[in-house]
Short mmCIF file of C-alpha atoms in Angstrom, two decimals:
data_model
loop_
_atom_site.label_atom_id
_atom_site.label_comp_id
_atom_site.label_asym_id
_atom_site.label_seq_id
_atom_site.Cartn_x
_atom_site.Cartn_y
_atom_site.Cartn_z
CA MET A 2 82.32 106.38 99.87
CA LYS A 3 82.01 102.79 101.08
CA ILE A 4 78.53 101.26 100.84
CA TRP A 5 77.83 97.86 102.41
CA CYS A 6 74.86 95.76 101.27
CA VAL A 7 73.56 93.11 103.66
CA GLU A 8 71.32 90.87 101.52
CA ASP A 9 70.96 87.07 101.59
CA ASP A 10 69.70 86.79 97.99
CA ALA A 11 72.92 86.51 95.99
CA SER A 12 71.42 87.77 92.71
CA ILE A 13 70.00 90.90 94.35
CA ARG A 14 73.19 91.47 96.33
CA ASP A 15 75.38 91.15 93.24
CA ILE A 16 73.39 93.67 91.19
CA GLU A 17 73.30 96.11 94.11
CA VAL A 18 77.07 95.92 94.48
CA TYR A 19 77.62 96.12 90.71
CA THR A 20 75.39 99.17 90.35
CA LEU A 21 76.99 101.03 93.24
CA ASN A 22 80.49 100.21 92.02
CA SER A 23 79.48 101.53 88.58
CA THR A 24 78.81 104.94 90.14
CA GLU A 25 81.20 106.84 92.41
CA PHE A 26 80.86 104.36 95.27
CA GLU A 27 82.92 101.47 96.60
CA ALA A 28 80.48 98.69 97.46
CA GLU A 29 80.75 95.34 99.23
CA GLY A 30 78.09 92.70 99.90
CA PHE A 31 77.40 90.41 102.85
CA PRO A 32 74.99 87.43 102.91
CA ASP A 33 74.08 87.58 106.59
CA ALA A 34 74.55 89.39 109.89
CA ALA A 35 77.46 87.18 110.97
CA ALA A 36 79.62 88.09 107.95
CA PHE A 37 78.65 91.73 108.34
CA ARG A 38 79.54 91.82 112.05
CA GLU A 39 82.89 90.20 111.34
CA ALA A 40 83.73 92.85 108.74
CA LEU A 41 82.76 95.62 111.17
CA CYS A 42 85.56 94.52 113.49
CA SER A 43 88.18 95.80 111.05
CA ASN A 44 86.40 98.42 108.93
CA LYS A 45 83.42 100.78 108.87
CA PRO A 46 81.23 101.74 105.88
CA ASP A 47 79.85 105.19 105.11
CA LEU A 48 76.35 103.79 104.59
CA ILE A 49 74.58 100.43 104.96
CA ILE A 50 71.74 98.99 102.87
CA LEU A 51 70.21 96.42 105.21
CA ASP A 52 67.63 93.80 104.29
CA ILE A 53 65.12 93.01 107.04
CA MET A 54 64.62 89.35 106.11
CA LEU A 55 67.98 87.70 106.80
CA PRO A 56 68.83 84.14 107.84
CA GLY A 57 69.72 83.90 111.51
CA GLU A 58 69.80 87.38 112.98
CA ASP A 59 67.33 89.57 111.08
CA GLY A 60 67.80 93.15 109.93
CA ILE A 61 65.76 94.67 112.76
CA ASN A 62 68.02 93.16 115.42
CA LEU A 63 71.07 94.17 113.42
CA LEU A 64 69.75 97.75 113.23
CA LYS A 65 69.28 97.75 117.01
CA PHE A 66 72.89 96.59 117.41
CA LEU A 67 74.17 99.33 115.08
CA ARG A 68 72.25 102.10 116.82
CA GLY A 69 73.24 100.87 120.28
CA ASN A 70 76.97 100.73 119.51
CA PRO A 71 78.91 104.03 119.88
CA ASP A 72 81.21 103.03 117.00
CA THR A 73 78.35 102.49 114.54
CA CYS A 74 75.43 104.56 115.82
CA ARG A 75 76.06 107.39 113.34
CA ILE A 76 76.40 105.22 110.22
CA PRO A 77 73.43 105.91 107.90
CA VAL A 78 71.21 102.86 107.32
CA ILE A 79 68.68 102.26 104.54
CA MET A 80 66.38 99.31 105.26
CA ALA A 81 65.06 97.05 102.49
CA THR A 82 61.51 95.97 103.31
CA ALA A 83 59.05 93.62 101.62
CA LYS A 84 56.14 95.17 99.71
CA GLY A 85 53.11 95.60 101.92
CA MET A 86 55.00 95.27 105.21
CA GLU A 87 54.01 98.65 106.64
CA TYR A 88 54.94 97.63 110.19
CA ASP A 89 58.52 96.84 109.13
CA LYS A 90 58.93 100.32 107.65
CA ILE A 91 57.53 102.05 110.72
CA GLN A 92 59.57 99.91 113.11
CA SER A 93 62.75 100.52 111.11
CA LEU A 94 62.28 104.29 111.14
CA ASP A 95 61.40 104.27 114.84
CA LEU A 96 64.62 102.37 115.57
CA GLY A 97 66.72 104.94 113.76
CA ALA A 98 66.85 103.89 110.10
CA ASP A 99 67.51 106.86 107.82
CA ASP A 100 65.37 105.66 104.92
CA TYR A 101 63.85 102.53 103.41
CA LEU A 102 63.44 100.80 100.05
CA VAL A 103 60.43 98.64 99.23
CA LYS A 104 61.20 95.45 97.28
CA PRO A 105 61.29 95.08 94.37
CA PHE A 106 63.05 98.40 93.75
CA GLY A 107 64.95 99.76 90.77
CA MET A 108 68.70 100.11 91.01
CA MET A 109 68.60 103.79 90.08
CA GLU A 110 66.08 104.40 92.85
CA MET A 111 68.56 102.72 95.22
CA VAL A 112 71.40 104.97 94.04
CA SER A 113 69.19 108.05 94.39
CA ARG A 114 68.22 107.11 97.93
CA VAL A 115 71.84 106.45 98.87
CA LYS A 116 72.87 109.86 97.56
CA ALA A 117 69.96 111.58 99.30
CA VAL A 118 70.80 110.01 102.66
CA LEU A 119 74.48 110.83 102.26
CA ARG A 120 73.59 114.43 101.44
CA ARG A 121 71.67 114.68 104.69
CA CYS A 122 74.35 112.99 106.77
CA ASN A 123 77.50 114.22 105.00
CA PRO A 124 76.46 117.33 103.10
CA THR A 125 80.00 118.31 102.09
CA GLU A 126 81.26 114.90 101.03
CA VAL A 127 79.16 113.96 97.99
CA GLN A 128 79.65 115.30 94.46
CA HIS A 129 76.38 116.45 92.92
CA ILE A 130 77.66 117.81 89.61
CA LEU A 131 77.84 115.63 86.49
CA LYS A 132 79.81 117.10 83.59
CA ALA A 133 80.78 116.31 80.03
CA GLY A 134 82.55 119.25 78.44
CA SER A 135 80.13 122.19 78.40
CA LEU A 136 77.22 120.02 79.48
CA VAL A 137 76.62 120.31 83.25
CA VAL A 138 73.94 118.58 85.33
CA ASN A 139 73.42 119.89 88.87
CA LEU A 140 71.62 117.19 90.84
CA ASP A 141 70.91 119.41 93.85
CA GLU A 142 69.37 122.24 91.83
CA HIS A 143 67.89 119.80 89.30
CA THR A 144 69.20 121.95 86.46
CA VAL A 145 70.99 121.34 83.17
CA THR A 146 73.20 123.92 81.47
CA LEU A 147 74.73 123.75 78.02
CA TYR A 148 77.38 126.33 77.05
CA ASP A 149 76.49 128.13 80.32
CA GLU A 150 72.86 128.45 79.20
CA ARG A 151 70.03 126.75 81.08
CA ILE A 152 68.09 124.20 79.03
CA GLN A 153 64.68 122.86 79.99
CA LEU A 154 64.24 119.09 80.25
CA THR A 155 61.21 117.12 81.32
CA LEU A 156 61.56 115.03 84.48
CA LYS A 157 62.06 111.82 82.50
CA GLU A 158 64.59 113.44 80.16
CA PHE A 159 66.51 114.70 83.19
CA GLU A 160 66.48 111.24 84.80
CA LEU A 161 67.68 109.62 81.57
CA LEU A 162 70.53 112.12 81.24
CA ARG A 163 71.50 111.67 84.88
CA LEU A 164 71.54 107.90 84.46
CA PHE A 165 73.69 108.05 81.32
CA LEU A 166 76.19 110.56 82.74
CA SER A 167 76.47 108.51 85.94
CA HIS A 168 77.29 105.38 83.93
CA PRO A 169 79.26 106.46 80.83
CA GLY A 170 80.00 103.62 78.44
CA ILE A 171 77.38 101.29 79.99
CA ALA A 172 74.77 99.93 77.56
CA PHE A 173 71.21 99.89 78.91
CA THR A 174 68.42 97.86 77.38
CA ARG A 175 65.12 99.59 76.71
CA ASP A 176 63.54 97.44 79.42
CA GLN A 177 66.17 98.54 81.95
CA LEU A 178 65.65 102.19 81.11
CA PHE A 179 61.88 101.82 81.19
CA ASN A 180 61.88 100.05 84.58
CA ASP A 181 64.45 102.33 86.21
CA ILE A 182 63.03 105.64 84.99
CA TRP A 183 59.30 104.96 84.71
CA GLY A 184 59.06 102.14 87.26
CA ALA A 185 57.79 98.58 87.01
CA ASP A 186 54.23 99.65 87.85
CA TYR A 187 53.99 102.17 84.99
CA VAL A 188 51.56 101.17 82.26
CA GLY A 189 53.19 101.84 78.91
CA GLU A 190 55.55 100.53 76.24
CA THR A 191 59.32 100.59 75.85
CA ARG A 192 58.97 102.74 72.73
CA THR A 193 58.26 105.52 75.23
CA VAL A 194 62.00 105.32 75.90
CA ASP A 195 62.82 105.86 72.22
CA MET A 196 60.61 108.95 72.08
CA HIS A 197 62.27 110.52 75.13
CA ILE A 198 65.76 109.68 73.84
CA ARG A 199 64.88 111.40 70.56
CA THR A 200 63.71 114.62 72.23
CA LEU A 201 66.66 114.55 74.66
CA ARG A 202 69.14 114.33 71.78
CA VAL A 203 67.54 117.33 70.11
CA LYS A 204 67.68 119.44 73.28
CA LEU A 205 71.34 118.53 73.87
CA GLU A 206 72.24 119.80 70.39
CA ASP A 207 75.77 118.63 69.42
CA TYR A 208 76.07 116.74 72.71
CA GLY A 209 73.08 114.61 71.74
CA LYS A 210 75.36 112.47 69.57
CA MET A 211 77.00 111.14 72.74
CA ILE A 212 73.85 109.07 73.33
CA GLU A 213 74.46 106.16 71.00
CA THR A 214 72.04 103.51 69.82
CA VAL A 215 73.30 100.00 70.55
CA ARG A 216 71.70 97.77 67.93
CA GLY A 217 69.65 94.94 69.39
CA VAL A 218 70.22 96.26 72.93
CA GLY A 219 69.26 99.87 73.65
CA TYR A 220 71.35 102.95 74.37
CA ARG A 221 74.57 104.12 75.99
CA LEU A 222 76.34 107.43 76.51
CA GLU A 223 79.91 107.46 75.22
CA ILE A 224 82.15 110.38 76.19
CA ARG A 225 85.12 110.77 73.85
CA ALA A 226 87.60 113.61 73.64
CA ASN A 227 86.41 114.48 70.13
CA ASP A 228 82.81 114.69 71.37
CA THR A 229 83.51 117.60 73.74
CA LYS A 230 86.69 119.21 72.37
CA GLY A 231 85.80 122.40 70.60
CA ILE A 232 82.06 121.94 71.06
#
């Protein structure tokens, strides 16, 4: 699945592309409408994340162009809007946007929104099962099974496990985990992450050892053949 990100802020664009490429997607970034239009002449994405505030032609005009062009009118579009700009959200949806993200947003929220929109638009094309040996996470049913038995996780434990299984081998800081799972507006401490990791490891039994502590950093999930073979 090809995801194109149209965002003039290079730091935001780079992390969007990096995060999407770290999942099952193939992502590419564009700094403005001109570069995006040029790329459309030779290729088409499966979904577009489109910032409203762009230099030159803004995202609203670009959305109008996409929806008015027979070659692009069916491409799903997620608009990125500034916090508090209610009119931008309403206008985007009225013009045919499939969803929106309010800045600043977490990268895992972005991935979740992308998957949700793709499910609606291409219900047979997205994989919603994450597996590691006998550990299976069904994102559609929001269930986790271990050795074919259902195990009960809290919402935050489920989100942590989904994040780790979607990015095996990637080390996340406690701050990253806290912001992505609990959100920047949540009032709490990063040791909340440690508590949830501890209970998640217990519930995953032998598979809990796959969630490794990275000293001075945070946590990562490492899938090795010895971790799942014979478990």
